[in-house]
Amino acid sequence: MAANAWARAVREQLGIGRVLPLGGPKDGAWITERAARAALLRAPGIPPGVRLDALRLALAAPDEAPPPTVPAPPSALPPGPLRITAHVAAPPDFPCRPSPSNCGRPCWPPRRPASAYG
């Protein structure tokens, strides 16, 4: 079994997700998708009642990613800016709800401070 296939099988068994870059090509730092998700879920400023249903981290521009100058872990994504895609559930009275008029436009921060929810 090749190193990348073996590493992928181990990651699947452990449920840690992919290995993502954490910094630039010279940093030599990576983080697992599971650890990144846990850190994002603990981020300050998330209003009570808002729930993250799905989260995907990927390279923002995979074709432009520079090769790492420090050896990467097997099957790690190359260094470069990450794009975070999330599906978020919010209570009906949350001040910024997706609608055809604001679809695709950021609506954060909310019109009311997070402290107003709890």
GROMACS .gro file of N, CA and C in nm:
model
  354
    1MET      N    1   0.086  -0.118   0.000
    1MET     CA    2   0.000   0.000   0.000
    1MET      C    3   0.090   0.124   0.000
    2ALA      N    4   0.063   0.218  -0.090
    2ALA     CA    5   0.143   0.341  -0.099
    2ALA      C    6   0.121   0.427   0.025
    3ALA      N    7   0.219   0.515   0.052
    3ALA     CA    8   0.213   0.598   0.174
    3ALA      C    9   0.086   0.683   0.178
    4ASN      N   10   0.048   0.745   0.066
    4ASN     CA   11  -0.072   0.829   0.065
    4ASN      C   12  -0.198   0.747   0.090
    5ALA      N   13  -0.208   0.630   0.029
    5ALA     CA   14  -0.325   0.545   0.050
    5ALA      C   15  -0.331   0.496   0.194
    6TRP      N   16  -0.217   0.461   0.249
    6TRP     CA   17  -0.211   0.417   0.389
    6TRP      C   18  -0.253   0.531   0.482
    7ALA      N   19  -0.200   0.652   0.459
    7ALA     CA   20  -0.234   0.768   0.543
    7ALA      C   21  -0.382   0.800   0.532
    8ARG      N   22  -0.438   0.792   0.412
    8ARG     CA   23  -0.581   0.819   0.393
    8ARG      C   24  -0.664   0.716   0.470
    9ALA      N   25  -0.626   0.589   0.465
    9ALA     CA   26  -0.699   0.485   0.537
    9ALA      C   27  -0.694   0.508   0.688
   10VAL      N   28  -0.580   0.548   0.740
   10VAL     CA   29  -0.568   0.578   0.883
   10VAL      C   30  -0.656   0.696   0.920
   11ARG      N   31  -0.652   0.803   0.839
   11ARG     CA   32  -0.735   0.921   0.868
   11ARG      C   33  -0.883   0.885   0.869
   12GLU      N   34  -0.925   0.801   0.775
   12GLU     CA   35  -1.065   0.759   0.770
   12GLU      C   36  -1.103   0.679   0.894
   13GLN      N   37  -1.015   0.591   0.936
   13GLN     CA   38  -1.042   0.510   1.056
   13GLN      C   39  -1.051   0.598   1.181
   14LEU      N   40  -0.965   0.697   1.191
   14LEU     CA   41  -0.962   0.784   1.308
   14LEU      C   42  -1.066   0.896   1.300
   15GLY      N   43  -1.117   0.924   1.180
   15GLY     CA   44  -1.215   1.030   1.163
   15GLY      C   45  -1.158   1.169   1.179
   16ILE      N   46  -1.031   1.189   1.143
   16ILE     CA   47  -0.969   1.321   1.162
   16ILE      C   48  -0.979   1.409   1.038
   17GLY      N   49  -1.026   1.355   0.928
   17GLY     CA   50  -1.040   1.435   0.807
   17GLY      C   51  -0.908   1.454   0.736
   18ARG      N   52  -0.908   1.548   0.643
   18ARG     CA   53  -0.788   1.573   0.564
   18ARG      C   54  -0.686   1.653   0.644
   19VAL      N   55  -0.563   1.656   0.595
   19VAL     CA   56  -0.457   1.736   0.658
   19VAL      C   57  -0.448   1.866   0.580
   20LEU      N   58  -0.470   1.977   0.651
   20LEU     CA   59  -0.478   2.110   0.589
   20LEU      C   60  -0.355   2.193   0.624
   21PRO      N   61  -0.317   2.285   0.534
   21PRO     CA   62  -0.203   2.372   0.565
   21PRO      C   63  -0.240   2.472   0.674
   22LEU      N   64  -0.144   2.503   0.756
   22LEU     CA   65  -0.163   2.601   0.863
   22LEU      C   66  -0.047   2.699   0.851
   23GLY      N   67  -0.061   2.793   0.761
   23GLY     CA   68   0.047   2.888   0.735
   23GLY      C   69   0.092   2.882   0.591
   24GLY      N   70   0.207   2.940   0.566
   24GLY     CA   71   0.261   2.948   0.432
   24GLY      C   72   0.354   2.833   0.398
   25PRO      N   73   0.415   2.837   0.279
   25PRO     CA   74   0.501   2.728   0.234
   25PRO      C   75   0.623   2.705   0.322
   26LYS      N   76   0.672   2.808   0.390
   26LYS     CA   77   0.793   2.795   0.472
   26LYS      C   78   0.761   2.758   0.617
   27ASP      N   79   0.633   2.758   0.655
   27ASP     CA   80   0.596   2.734   0.795
   27ASP      C   81   0.606   2.588   0.837
   28GLY      N   82   0.576   2.497   0.748
   28GLY     CA   83   0.582   2.356   0.782
   28GLY      C   84   0.482   2.316   0.888
   29ALA      N   85   0.364   2.376   0.885
   29ALA     CA   86   0.262   2.346   0.985
   29ALA      C   87   0.134   2.300   0.916
   30TRP      N   88   0.074   2.196   0.972
   30TRP     CA   89  -0.052   2.143   0.920
   30TRP      C   90  -0.145   2.116   1.036
   31ILE      N   91  -0.275   2.109   1.005
   31ILE     CA   92  -0.376   2.081   1.106
   31ILE      C   93  -0.477   1.985   1.043
   32THR      N   94  -0.535   1.898   1.123
   32THR     CA   95  -0.637   1.809   1.068
   32THR      C   96  -0.768   1.884   1.055
   33GLU      N   97  -0.850   1.839   0.964
   33GLU     CA   98  -0.980   1.901   0.943
   33GLU      C   99  -1.065   1.895   1.069
   34ARG      N  100  -1.055   1.786   1.143
   34ARG     CA  101  -1.131   1.771   1.268
   34ARG      C  102  -1.088   1.875   1.371
   35ALA      N  103  -0.958   1.898   1.385
   35ALA     CA  104  -0.909   1.997   1.481
   35ALA      C  105  -0.948   2.138   1.438
   36ALA      N  106  -0.942   2.166   1.309
   36ALA     CA  107  -0.981   2.299   1.260
   36ALA      C  108  -1.130   2.324   1.287
   37ARG      N  109  -1.211   2.222   1.263
   37ARG     CA  110  -1.355   2.235   1.288
   37ARG      C  111  -1.381   2.263   1.436
   38ALA      N  112  -1.314   2.190   1.525
   38ALA     CA  113  -1.333   2.210   1.668
   38ALA      C  114  -1.295   2.352   1.709
   39ALA      N  115  -1.187   2.404   1.652
   39ALA     CA  116  -1.144   2.541   1.684
   39ALA      C  117  -1.247   2.642   1.634
   40LEU      N  118  -1.300   2.622   1.514
   40LEU     CA  119  -1.400   2.715   1.461
   40LEU      C  120  -1.529   2.711   1.541
   41LEU      N  121  -1.565   2.594   1.591
   41LEU     CA  122  -1.687   2.584   1.671
   41LEU      C  123  -1.674   2.654   1.805
   42ARG      N  124  -1.551   2.668   1.854
   42ARG     CA  125  -1.528   2.737   1.982
   42ARG      C  126  -1.499   2.886   1.964
   43ALA      N  127  -1.506   2.934   1.841
   43ALA     CA  128  -1.472   3.073   1.814
   43ALA      C  129  -1.565   3.167   1.891
   44PRO      N  130  -1.511   3.274   1.947
   44PRO     CA  131  -1.596   3.370   2.020
   44PRO      C  132  -1.685   3.447   1.923
   45GLY      N  133  -1.795   3.493   1.976
   45GLY     CA  134  -1.884   3.579   1.898
   45GLY      C  135  -1.994   3.506   1.824
   46ILE      N  136  -2.004   3.375   1.838
   46ILE     CA  137  -2.113   3.303   1.774
   46ILE      C  138  -2.236   3.316   1.864
   47PRO      N  139  -2.342   3.375   1.814
   47PRO     CA  140  -2.460   3.398   1.898
   47PRO      C  141  -2.525   3.267   1.944
   48PRO      N  142  -2.585   3.268   2.060
   48PRO     CA  143  -2.657   3.149   2.108
   48PRO      C  144  -2.766   3.110   2.008
   49GLY      N  145  -2.785   2.982   1.990
   49GLY     CA  146  -2.889   2.934   1.899
   49GLY      C  147  -2.841   2.913   1.758
   50VAL      N  148  -2.727   2.970   1.722
   50VAL     CA  149  -2.673   2.949   1.587
   50VAL      C  150  -2.594   2.819   1.589
   51ARG      N  151  -2.621   2.734   1.491
   51ARG     CA  152  -2.560   2.601   1.488
   51ARG      C  153  -2.492   2.579   1.354
   52LEU      N  154  -2.374   2.523   1.359
   52LEU     CA  155  -2.300   2.488   1.239
   52LEU      C  156  -2.336   2.344   1.202
   53ASP      N  157  -2.404   2.326   1.088
   53ASP     CA  158  -2.447   2.192   1.046
   53ASP      C  159  -2.343   2.121   0.961
   54ALA      N  160  -2.273   2.192   0.878
   54ALA     CA  161  -2.173   2.130   0.791
   54ALA      C  162  -2.059   2.230   0.772
   55LEU      N  163  -1.940   2.176   0.758
   55LEU     CA  164  -1.822   2.261   0.742
   55LEU      C  165  -1.727   2.191   0.647
   56ARG      N  166  -1.677   2.264   0.551
   56ARG     CA  167  -1.580   2.209   0.456
   56ARG      C  168  -1.468   2.310   0.438
   57LEU      N  169  -1.346   2.265   0.454
   57LEU     CA  170  -1.229   2.350   0.433
   57LEU      C  171  -1.155   2.298   0.311
   58ALA      N  172  -1.119   2.388   0.221
   58ALA     CA  173  -1.048   2.350   0.099
   58ALA      C  174  -0.959   2.465   0.057
   59LEU      N  175  -0.867   2.438  -0.032
   59LEU     CA  176  -0.782   2.544  -0.083
   59LEU      C  177  -0.867   2.642  -0.163
   60ALA      N  178  -0.845   2.771  -0.142
   60ALA     CA  179  -0.922   2.873  -0.214
   60ALA      C  180  -0.883   2.875  -0.361
   61ALA      N  181  -0.757   2.855  -0.391
   61ALA     CA  182  -0.709   2.856  -0.530
   61ALA      C  183  -0.611   2.739  -0.548
   62PRO      N  184  -0.662   2.617  -0.563
   62PRO     CA  185  -0.574   2.501  -0.568
   62PRO      C  186  -0.469   2.506  -0.679
   63ASP      N  187  -0.502   2.568  -0.791
   63ASP     CA  188  -0.407   2.574  -0.902
   63ASP      C  189  -0.292   2.671  -0.875
   64GLU      N  190  -0.310   2.761  -0.778
   64GLU     CA  191  -0.208   2.861  -0.748
   64GLU      C  192  -0.130   2.828  -0.622
   65ALA      N  193  -0.157   2.716  -0.560
   65ALA     CA  194  -0.090   2.681  -0.434
   65ALA      C  195   0.058   2.651  -0.458
   66PRO      N  196   0.145   2.718  -0.383
   66PRO     CA  197   0.288   2.692  -0.401
   66PRO      C  198   0.327   2.560  -0.334
   67PRO      N  199   0.432   2.497  -0.382
   67PRO     CA  200   0.475   2.374  -0.315
   67PRO      C  201   0.536   2.408  -0.179
   68PRO      N  202   0.521   2.321  -0.081
   68PRO     CA  203   0.579   2.348   0.051
   68PRO      C  204   0.732   2.337   0.045
   69THR      N  205   0.800   2.422   0.121
   69THR     CA  206   0.946   2.412   0.129
   69THR      C  207   0.987   2.316   0.240
   70VAL      N  208   0.894   2.285   0.327
   70VAL     CA  209   0.915   2.187   0.435
   70VAL      C  210   0.836   2.063   0.393
   71PRO      N  211   0.891   1.943   0.407
   71PRO     CA  212   0.817   1.823   0.366
   71PRO      C  213   0.679   1.816   0.432
   72ALA      N  214   0.578   1.793   0.350
   72ALA     CA  215   0.440   1.785   0.399
   72ALA      C  216   0.409   1.642   0.444
   73PRO      N  217   0.313   1.628   0.535
   73PRO     CA  218   0.267   1.492   0.571
   73PRO      C  219   0.209   1.424   0.447
   74PRO      N  220   0.206   1.292   0.444
   74PRO     CA  221   0.148   1.223   0.329
   74PRO      C  222   0.006   1.270   0.301
   75SER      N  223  -0.021   1.298   0.178
   75SER     CA  224  -0.152   1.341   0.125
   75SER      C  225  -0.204   1.472   0.183
   76ALA      N  226  -0.118   1.554   0.243
   76ALA     CA  227  -0.162   1.685   0.294
   76ALA      C  228  -0.188   1.779   0.177
   77LEU      N  229  -0.281   1.869   0.195
   77LEU     CA  230  -0.302   1.972   0.093
   77LEU      C  231  -0.181   2.066   0.093
   78PRO      N  232  -0.147   2.123  -0.022
   78PRO     CA  233  -0.035   2.217  -0.025
   78PRO      C  234  -0.071   2.345   0.049
   79PRO      N  235   0.029   2.424   0.091
   79PRO     CA  236  -0.001   2.549   0.162
   79PRO      C  237  -0.070   2.648   0.070
   80GLY      N  238  -0.152   2.730   0.129
   80GLY     CA  239  -0.223   2.833   0.055
   80GLY      C  240  -0.347   2.875   0.132
   81PRO      N  241  -0.408   2.985   0.090
   81PRO     CA  242  -0.530   3.031   0.159
   81PRO      C  243  -0.640   2.926   0.151
   82LEU      N  244  -0.714   2.913   0.261
   82LEU     CA  245  -0.824   2.816   0.267
   82LEU      C  246  -0.958   2.886   0.248
   83ARG      N  247  -1.051   2.814   0.191
   83ARG     CA  248  -1.190   2.861   0.178
   83ARG      C  249  -1.273   2.776   0.274
   84ILE      N  250  -1.354   2.842   0.353
   84ILE     CA  251  -1.441   2.772   0.446
   84ILE      C  252  -1.584   2.782   0.394
   85THR      N  253  -1.647   2.668   0.374
   85THR     CA  254  -1.786   2.664   0.333
   85THR      C  255  -1.863   2.603   0.449
   86ALA      N  256  -1.968   2.671   0.493
   86ALA     CA  257  -2.044   2.623   0.608
   86ALA      C  258  -2.193   2.633   0.582
   87HIS      N  259  -2.266   2.538   0.637
   87HIS     CA  260  -2.411   2.544   0.641
   87HIS      C  261  -2.447   2.577   0.785
   88VAL      N  262  -2.521   2.685   0.802
   88VAL     CA  263  -2.550   2.736   0.935
   88VAL      C  264  -2.700   2.738   0.957
   89ALA      N  265  -2.743   2.696   1.074
   89ALA     CA  266  -2.884   2.704   1.113
   89ALA      C  267  -2.897   2.811   1.220
   90ALA      N  268  -2.998   2.896   1.205
   90ALA     CA  269  -3.019   3.004   1.300
   90ALA      C  270  -3.167   3.008   1.339
   91PRO      N  271  -3.197   3.062   1.458
   91PRO     CA  272  -3.337   3.072   1.501
   91PRO      C  273  -3.415   3.165   1.408
   92PRO      N  274  -3.547   3.148   1.402
   92PRO     CA  275  -3.629   3.230   1.312
   92PRO      C  276  -3.617   3.380   1.336
   93ASP      N  277  -3.589   3.422   1.459
   93ASP     CA  278  -3.580   3.565   1.488
   93ASP      C  279  -3.439   3.620   1.473
   94PHE      N  280  -3.348   3.540   1.421
   94PHE     CA  281  -3.210   3.587   1.402
   94PHE      C  282  -3.213   3.702   1.302
   95PRO      N  283  -3.136   3.810   1.326
   95PRO     CA  284  -3.148   3.931   1.244
   95PRO      C  285  -3.099   3.919   1.100
   96CYS      N  286  -3.032   3.814   1.065
   96CYS     CA  287  -2.982   3.802   0.929
   96CYS      C  288  -3.013   3.663   0.878
   97ARG      N  289  -3.118   3.650   0.802
   97ARG     CA  290  -3.158   3.521   0.747
   97ARG      C  291  -3.128   3.520   0.597
   98PRO      N  292  -3.084   3.406   0.544
   98PRO     CA  293  -3.064   3.398   0.400
   98PRO      C  294  -3.196   3.422   0.326
   99SER      N  295  -3.192   3.497   0.222
   99SER     CA  296  -3.309   3.522   0.140
   99SER      C  297  -3.261   3.553  -0.002
  100PRO      N  298  -3.350   3.552  -0.098
  100PRO     CA  299  -3.305   3.584  -0.235
  100PRO      C  300  -3.237   3.720  -0.244
  101SER      N  301  -3.272   3.814  -0.156
  101SER     CA  302  -3.214   3.948  -0.165
  101SER      C  303  -3.071   3.955  -0.109
  102ASN      N  304  -3.034   3.867  -0.018
  102ASN     CA  305  -2.897   3.874   0.036
  102ASN      C  306  -2.815   3.749   0.008
  103CYS      N  307  -2.867   3.661  -0.075
  103CYS     CA  308  -2.797   3.537  -0.106
  103CYS      C  309  -2.659   3.568  -0.166
  104GLY      N  310  -2.558   3.505  -0.110
  104GLY     CA  311  -2.424   3.522  -0.160
  104GLY      C  312  -2.351   3.644  -0.106
  105ARG      N  313  -2.421   3.728  -0.030
  105ARG     CA  314  -2.355   3.845   0.029
  105ARG      C  315  -2.338   3.822   0.178
  106PRO      N  316  -2.226   3.863   0.233
  106PRO     CA  317  -2.208   3.844   0.377
  106PRO      C  318  -2.306   3.929   0.456
  107CYS      N  319  -2.353   3.875   0.567
  107CYS     CA  320  -2.444   3.952   0.652
  107CYS      C  321  -2.395   3.947   0.796
  108TRP      N  322  -2.267   3.931   0.813
  108TRP     CA  323  -2.208   3.929   0.946
  108TRP      C  324  -2.126   4.053   0.961
  109PRO      N  325  -2.121   4.125   1.069
  109PRO     CA  326  -2.185   4.090   1.195
  109PRO      C  327  -2.335   4.115   1.190
  110PRO      N  328  -2.408   4.051   1.279
  110PRO     CA  329  -2.554   4.070   1.280
  110PRO      C  330  -2.588   4.214   1.316
  111ARG      N  331  -2.709   4.250   1.285
  111ARG     CA  332  -2.751   4.389   1.314
  111ARG      C  333  -2.760   4.416   1.463
  112ARG      N  334  -2.776   4.311   1.542
  112ARG     CA  335  -2.776   4.326   1.688
  112ARG      C  336  -2.653   4.255   1.742
  113PRO      N  337  -2.593   4.303   1.849
  113PRO     CA  338  -2.475   4.234   1.904
  113PRO      C  339  -2.514   4.096   1.957
  114ALA      N  340  -2.416   4.006   1.957
  114ALA     CA  341  -2.440   3.869   2.005
  114ALA      C  342  -2.492   3.870   2.148
  115SER      N  343  -2.454   3.968   2.229
  115SER     CA  344  -2.499   3.973   2.368
  115SER      C  345  -2.651   3.990   2.377
  116ALA      N  346  -2.715   4.038   2.271
  116ALA     CA  347  -2.859   4.056   2.273
  116ALA      C  348  -2.934   3.923   2.270
  117TYR      N  349  -2.864   3.815   2.239
  117TYR     CA  350  -2.929   3.684   2.229
  117TYR      C  351  -2.917   3.600   2.355
  118GLY      N  352  -2.851   3.646   2.454
  118GLY     CA  353  -2.837   3.559   2.568
  118GLY      C  354  -2.813   3.634   2.690
   0.00000   0.00000   0.00000
